[in-house]
Coordinates of C-alpha atoms and ligand atoms in Angstrom, one line a residue:
X1 CA -52.0 -11.0 -20.5
X2 CA -52.9 -12.9 -16.9
X3 CA -50.7 -11.4 -14.2
X4 CA -48.3 -13.8 -12.8
X5 CA -48.9 -14.9 -9.1
X6 CA -45.9 -15.1 -6.6
X7 CA -44.2 -18.3 -6.4
X8 CA -43.6 -20.5 -3.2
X9 CA -41.6 -23.3 -2.2
X10 CA -43.1 -26.1 0.0
X11 CA -39.9 -28.2 0.9
X12 CA -41.5 -31.3 1.8
X13 CA -44.5 -33.3 1.7
X14 CA -46.9 -31.9 4.6
X15 CA -50.8 -32.1 4.2
X16 CA -51.7 -31.9 0.9
X17 CA -55.4 -30.4 1.6
X18 CA -54.1 -28.3 4.0
X19 CA -51.3 -27.0 1.6
X20 CA -54.0 -26.5 -1.2
X21 CA -54.9 -23.2 0.5
X22 CA -51.4 -21.9 -1.0
X23 CA -52.9 -22.6 -4.2
X24 CA -55.7 -19.9 -3.9
X25 CA -53.0 -17.1 -3.9
X26 CA -49.6 -18.6 -5.1
X27 CA -47.9 -20.6 -7.7
X28 CA -46.9 -23.5 -5.5
X29 CA -43.6 -25.6 -6.1
X30 CA -44.0 -28.8 -3.7
X31 CA -42.8 -32.3 -3.8
X32 CA -44.4 -35.8 -2.7
X33 CA -41.0 -37.2 -1.5
X34 CA -39.6 -36.6 2.1
X35 CA -36.4 -34.6 0.9
X36 CA -33.0 -34.4 2.5
X37 CA -31.6 -31.4 0.8
X38 CA -27.9 -30.1 0.5
X39 CA -27.3 -26.4 1.5
X40 CA -26.6 -25.9 -2.4
X41 CA -29.8 -27.5 -3.2
X42 CA -31.9 -25.5 -0.6
X43 CA -29.9 -22.3 -2.0
X44 CA -31.1 -23.2 -5.6
X45 CA -34.7 -23.7 -4.5
X46 CA -35.1 -20.4 -2.6
X47 CA -33.3 -18.5 -5.5
X48 CA -36.5 -18.9 -7.8
X49 CA -39.3 -18.2 -5.4
X50 CA -41.0 -15.3 -3.6
X51 CA -41.9 -17.3 -0.5
X52 CA -41.2 -20.5 1.4
X53 CA -42.7 -23.0 3.7
X54 CA -40.0 -25.2 5.2
X55 CA -39.4 -27.5 8.1
X56 CA -36.6 -27.5 10.7
X57 CA -34.6 -29.9 8.2
X58 CA -34.0 -27.3 5.8
X59 CA -31.4 -24.7 7.4
X60 CA -31.3 -21.0 6.1
X61 CA -28.0 -19.0 6.5
X62 CA -26.4 -16.2 4.9
X63 CA -25.4 -18.6 1.7
X64 CA -29.0 -19.3 1.1
X65 CA -30.4 -15.8 1.7
X66 CA -27.6 -14.5 -0.7
X67 CA -28.7 -16.2 -3.9
X68 CA -32.5 -15.4 -2.6
X69 CA -33.0 -12.4 -4.3
X70 CA -36.9 -12.3 -4.9
X71 CA -37.4 -14.1 -1.4
X72 CA -39.9 -11.9 0.9
X73 CA -41.0 -14.8 3.5
X74 CA -40.2 -17.6 5.2
X75 CA -42.8 -19.8 7.2
X76 CA -41.2 -22.4 9.2
X77 CA -43.4 -25.2 10.4
X78 CA -42.0 -25.4 14.0
X79 CA -42.0 -23.4 17.3
X80 CA -38.2 -23.7 17.2
X81 CA -36.2 -22.1 14.7
X82 CA -32.7 -22.6 15.1
X83 CA -32.5 -23.8 11.4
X84 CA -32.9 -19.9 10.3
X85 CA -30.4 -17.3 10.6
X86 CA -32.7 -14.8 11.9
X87 CA -30.5 -11.6 12.1
X88 CA -29.4 -12.6 8.6
X89 CA -33.2 -12.8 7.4
X90 CA -34.1 -9.6 9.0
X91 CA -31.0 -8.0 7.4
X92 CA -32.3 -8.9 4.0
X93 CA -35.8 -7.7 4.7
X94 CA -37.2 -11.5 4.7
X95 CA -40.0 -12.0 7.3
X96 CA -39.8 -15.2 9.1
X97 CA -42.5 -16.7 11.1
X98 CA -42.7 -19.9 13.3
X99 CA -45.9 -22.1 15.0
X100 CA -45.7 -21.5 18.6
X101 CA -49.0 -22.3 20.8
X102 CA -50.7 -24.9 18.3
X103 CA -48.1 -27.5 19.7
X104 CA -48.2 -26.5 23.3
X105 CA -50.2 -29.2 24.7
X106 CA -49.3 -32.1 22.7
X107 CA -45.5 -31.7 23.4
X108 CA -45.9 -31.1 27.1
X109 CA -48.1 -34.8 26.9
X110 CA -45.0 -36.3 24.8
X111 CA -42.7 -34.7 27.6
X112 CA -44.7 -36.3 30.3
X113 CA -44.7 -39.4 28.3
X114 CA -41.2 -39.7 27.7
X115 CA -40.3 -38.8 31.4
X116 CA -42.6 -41.8 32.6
X117 CA -41.0 -44.2 30.3
X118 CA -37.6 -43.6 31.1
X119 CA -38.2 -43.4 34.8
X120 CA -40.2 -46.5 34.8
X121 CA -37.9 -48.3 32.2
X122 CA -40.8 -49.1 30.2
X123 CA -39.2 -49.5 26.7
X124 CA -36.5 -51.4 28.4
X125 CA -38.9 -53.7 29.7
X126 CA -40.6 -54.3 26.7
X127 CA -37.5 -55.1 24.9
X128 CA -36.6 -57.5 27.7
X129 CA -39.8 -59.4 27.3
X130 CA -40.0 -59.4 23.5
X131 CA -36.4 -61.1 23.7
X132 CA -37.5 -63.9 25.8
X133 CA -36.0 -63.1 28.9
X134 CA -39.1 -63.6 31.2
X135 CA -39.0 -66.7 32.6
X136 CA -40.4 -66.2 36.3
X137 CA -41.9 -63.0 37.8
X138 CA -39.5 -61.5 40.1
X139 CA -39.8 -59.2 42.7
X140 CA -36.4 -56.9 41.8
X141 CA -36.8 -57.1 38.1
X142 CA -36.7 -54.0 36.3
X143 CA -37.0 -51.2 39.2
X144 CA -37.5 -47.8 38.2
X145 CA -37.8 -44.3 39.8
X146 CA -41.2 -42.8 41.4
X147 CA -42.3 -39.9 39.5
X148 CA -45.2 -39.1 42.3
X149 CA -43.9 -37.4 45.2
X150 CA -40.6 -36.5 43.6
X151 CA -38.8 -33.3 42.5
X152 CA -39.2 -32.4 38.9
X153 CA -36.8 -29.7 37.5
X154 CA -37.8 -27.7 34.6
X155 CA -35.3 -25.9 32.4
X156 CA -36.9 -23.5 30.1
X157 CA -40.0 -22.6 31.4
X158 CA -42.0 -21.2 28.4
X159 CA -45.5 -22.4 27.4
X160 CA -44.3 -26.0 26.9
X161 CA -42.5 -26.1 30.5
X162 CA -45.7 -24.7 31.9
X163 CA -47.6 -27.5 30.4
X164 CA -45.5 -29.7 31.8
X165 CA -45.5 -28.3 35.2
X166 CA -49.4 -28.3 35.3
X167 CA -49.4 -32.2 34.4
X168 CA -46.6 -32.8 37.3
X169 CA -49.4 -31.1 40.1
X170 CA -51.6 -34.4 39.1
X171 CA -48.4 -36.7 40.1
X172 CA -48.0 -34.5 43.3
X173 CA -44.4 -33.6 42.4
X174 CA -42.6 -30.8 43.8
X175 CA -41.9 -28.5 40.5
X176 CA -38.9 -26.5 40.2
X177 CA -37.5 -24.5 37.2
X178 CA -35.1 -22.3 35.9
X179 CA -35.5 -19.7 33.4
X180 CA -33.9 -16.8 31.7
X181 CA -36.0 -14.5 33.8
X182 CA -38.3 -15.6 36.6
X183 CA -42.2 -15.8 35.9
X184 CA -44.7 -13.7 37.3
X185 CA -46.1 -14.5 41.0
X186 CA -49.5 -15.6 39.2
X187 CA -48.1 -17.9 36.7
X188 CA -46.0 -19.6 39.6
X189 CA -49.1 -19.7 41.7
X190 CA -50.8 -21.4 38.9
X191 CA -48.1 -23.9 37.8
X192 CA -47.2 -24.7 41.3
X193 CA -43.4 -24.0 40.3
X194 CA -40.7 -22.4 42.4
X195 CA -37.9 -20.7 40.6
X196 CA -34.3 -21.8 41.8
X197 CA -30.7 -21.0 40.2
X198 CA -29.5 -23.2 37.6
X199 CA -27.1 -25.2 39.7
X200 CA -29.9 -25.6 42.4
X201 CA -32.2 -27.3 39.7
X202 CA -29.3 -29.7 38.9
X203 CA -28.7 -30.7 42.4
X204 CA -32.3 -31.0 43.4
X205 CA -34.0 -32.5 40.5
X206 CA -34.9 -36.0 40.8
X207 CA -36.0 -36.0 37.1
X208 CA -34.8 -32.8 34.6
X209 CA -36.8 -32.0 31.8
X210 CA -34.9 -29.7 29.2
X211 CA -37.5 -27.4 27.3
X212 CA -35.6 -24.4 26.6
X213 CA -35.1 -22.8 22.9
X214 CA -31.7 -23.7 21.5
X215 CA -29.1 -20.8 21.2
X216 CA -25.2 -20.5 20.7
X217 CA -25.4 -19.6 24.4
X218 CA -26.9 -22.8 25.6
X219 CA -24.8 -25.1 23.4
X220 CA -24.0 -27.8 25.6
X221 CA -25.4 -26.3 28.6
X222 CA -25.7 -30.0 30.0
X223 CA -22.2 -30.8 30.0
X224 CA -20.0 -33.4 32.0
X225 CA -19.8 -30.7 34.8
X226 CA -23.8 -30.0 34.8
X227 CA -24.0 -34.0 34.7
X228 CA -21.7 -34.3 37.8
X229 CA -24.1 -31.9 39.9
X230 CA -27.1 -33.9 39.2
X231 CA -28.3 -37.2 41.4
X232 CA -26.8 -40.2 40.3
X233 CA -30.4 -41.5 40.4
X234 CA -32.0 -38.7 38.4
X235 CA -33.4 -39.2 35.1
X236 CA -32.8 -36.5 32.2
X237 CA -35.3 -35.9 29.6
X238 CA -34.6 -33.7 26.3
X239 CA -37.3 -32.6 24.0
X240 CA -35.8 -29.1 23.2
X241 CA -32.9 -29.6 20.8
X242 CA -30.1 -31.9 20.7
X243 CA -27.3 -29.2 20.9
X244 CA -28.1 -28.5 24.5
X245 CA -26.8 -31.5 25.6
X246 CA -23.2 -32.9 25.3
X247 CA -24.0 -36.1 24.1
X248 CA -20.6 -37.7 24.9
X249 CA -20.7 -36.9 28.4
X250 CA -24.3 -38.0 28.6
X251 CA -23.2 -41.5 27.5
X252 CA -20.2 -41.4 29.9
X253 CA -22.4 -40.6 32.7
X254 CA -25.0 -43.1 31.6
X255 CA -22.7 -45.7 31.4
X256 CA -20.7 -45.3 34.3
X257 CA -24.0 -44.8 36.7
X258 CA -23.3 -41.0 37.4
X259 CA -26.9 -40.8 36.2
X260 CA -29.6 -43.2 36.1
X261 CA -31.5 -42.6 32.8
X262 CA -32.3 -40.5 29.9
X263 CA -34.9 -39.9 27.6
X264 CA -34.1 -38.3 24.1
X265 CA -36.1 -37.0 21.5
X266 CA -33.7 -34.7 20.2
X267 CA -30.0 -35.3 19.2
X268 CA -27.2 -32.9 17.9
X269 CA -26.9 -34.7 14.7
X270 CA -30.2 -36.0 14.0
X271 CA -31.1 -38.1 12.4
X272 CA -27.7 -39.6 13.5
X273 CA -27.8 -40.9 16.9
X274 CA -24.5 -41.4 18.6
X275 CA -23.9 -45.2 18.8
X276 CA -22.8 -44.9 22.3
X277 CA -26.4 -43.9 23.1
X278 CA -27.8 -46.6 21.1
X279 CA -25.9 -49.3 22.9
X280 CA -27.0 -48.2 26.3
X281 CA -30.1 -49.9 27.6
X282 CA -30.9 -47.2 30.4
X283 CA -31.9 -44.7 27.5
X284 CA -35.2 -44.2 25.6
X285 CA -34.8 -43.1 22.2
X286 CA -37.3 -41.5 20.0
X287 CA -37.0 -39.6 16.4
X288 CA -38.3 -36.2 17.4
X289 CA -41.9 -36.6 17.7
X290 CA -42.9 -34.7 20.7
X291 CA -45.4 -32.5 18.6
X292 CA -46.2 -35.5 16.6
X293 CA -50.1 -36.2 16.8
X294 CA -51.9 -36.1 13.8
X295 CA -54.1 -33.2 14.9
X296 CA -51.3 -30.9 16.1
X297 CA -49.2 -31.7 13.1
X298 CA -52.0 -30.6 10.9
X299 CA -52.5 -27.5 13.1
X300 CA -49.0 -26.3 12.7
X301 CA -48.9 -26.9 8.9
X302 CA -52.1 -24.9 9.1
X303 CA -50.5 -22.1 10.9
X304 CA -47.9 -21.8 8.5
X305 CA -49.9 -21.5 5.7
X306 CA -51.7 -18.8 7.5
X307 CA -48.4 -17.0 8.3
X308 CA -47.1 -17.3 4.9
X309 CA -50.3 -15.9 3.2
X310 CA -50.3 -12.9 5.4
X311 CA -46.4 -12.4 5.1
X312 CA -46.7 -12.3 1.5
X313 CA -49.5 -9.7 1.9
X314 CA -52.4 -11.8 1.3
X315 CA -55.3 -12.7 3.4
X316 CA -57.2 -10.9 6.7
X317 CA -53.8 -10.4 8.3
X318 CA -51.9 -9.3 5.2
X319 CA -48.7 -7.8 5.9
X320 CA -48.6 -8.5 9.6
X321 CA -48.2 -12.3 10.3
X322 CA -49.2 -12.8 14.0
X323 CA -46.2 -15.1 14.4
X324 CA -43.5 -13.3 13.0
X325 CA -40.2 -14.0 14.5
X326 CA -38.3 -11.3 16.4
X327 CA -41.2 -8.6 15.6
Ligands
DGY401 C1 -40.6 -27.5 17.3 O1 -42.0 -27.3 16.7 O2 -39.7 -26.7 17.2 C2 -40.6 -29.1 17.2 O3 -39.1 -29.2 17.4 C3 -40.6 -29.9 15.7 O4 -42.3 -30.2 16.0

């Protein structure tokens, strides 16, 4: 009798040719539809499998874990993993992995692009032109803020934050950062970034980019009080997680001139976007695409496949996946 192979669930359509590698080891349950699952559907899917390769859309908490008696490993396609209850997974002996590094440069590129679009009002200007408002070239039309020579604040100086700092050098920006822990001097030198306290970062930045991982502790870290400390001429860019910013307070600040502009790739209730933000002209909105170049998204899936194979005890890294969360 043929031995049955472990079964794994792939929650979303990813890249078929990359996912195909899972078929060498596992029985693969996949979908060809982009799917929005209820928590109960996630529980039901996990109850039937030994491993899963999922995206940030699928939330895995104690309710899902309780019924997942066979589950041994979760491979998250993403560097952020606030969709996973890591302590509950660890307590249940389930290995969780993520996909760092492969998306660093692409995400830093995008952070910079969003910053430029926001400071120089690029999407607003395009909308204005398409709507037929351009009757005559005018000197004071759609004036924005300079990047070159300005002060860039980076909140969260991990790999992506450092990538943004390196790009800022090319624009002759002064780079300040705040992080849970100060970086080694050699890294500060290489990124030309200076450590400052949180309040000083808010007060001094002409442009502030958020790149820190989301946690319960930093929920609404950028709230009305924090926004009040920023320069009214400043730009705020969020490529981290929506929950870090109090979107209501941000909409108020953008609406009443307390903050010049914001560029947001992530939202607290995504895919829903606060209607007050949708109505504002001084905010650039994108649908969580910072890591979204074709090459990088393929590399993320490929790494998640490697992680799952290793976490399930197969392949060259059998039993010790290189990207195990909390290991
Ligand atoms: C991540 O990797 O955490 C991004 O937010 C999704 O690409």
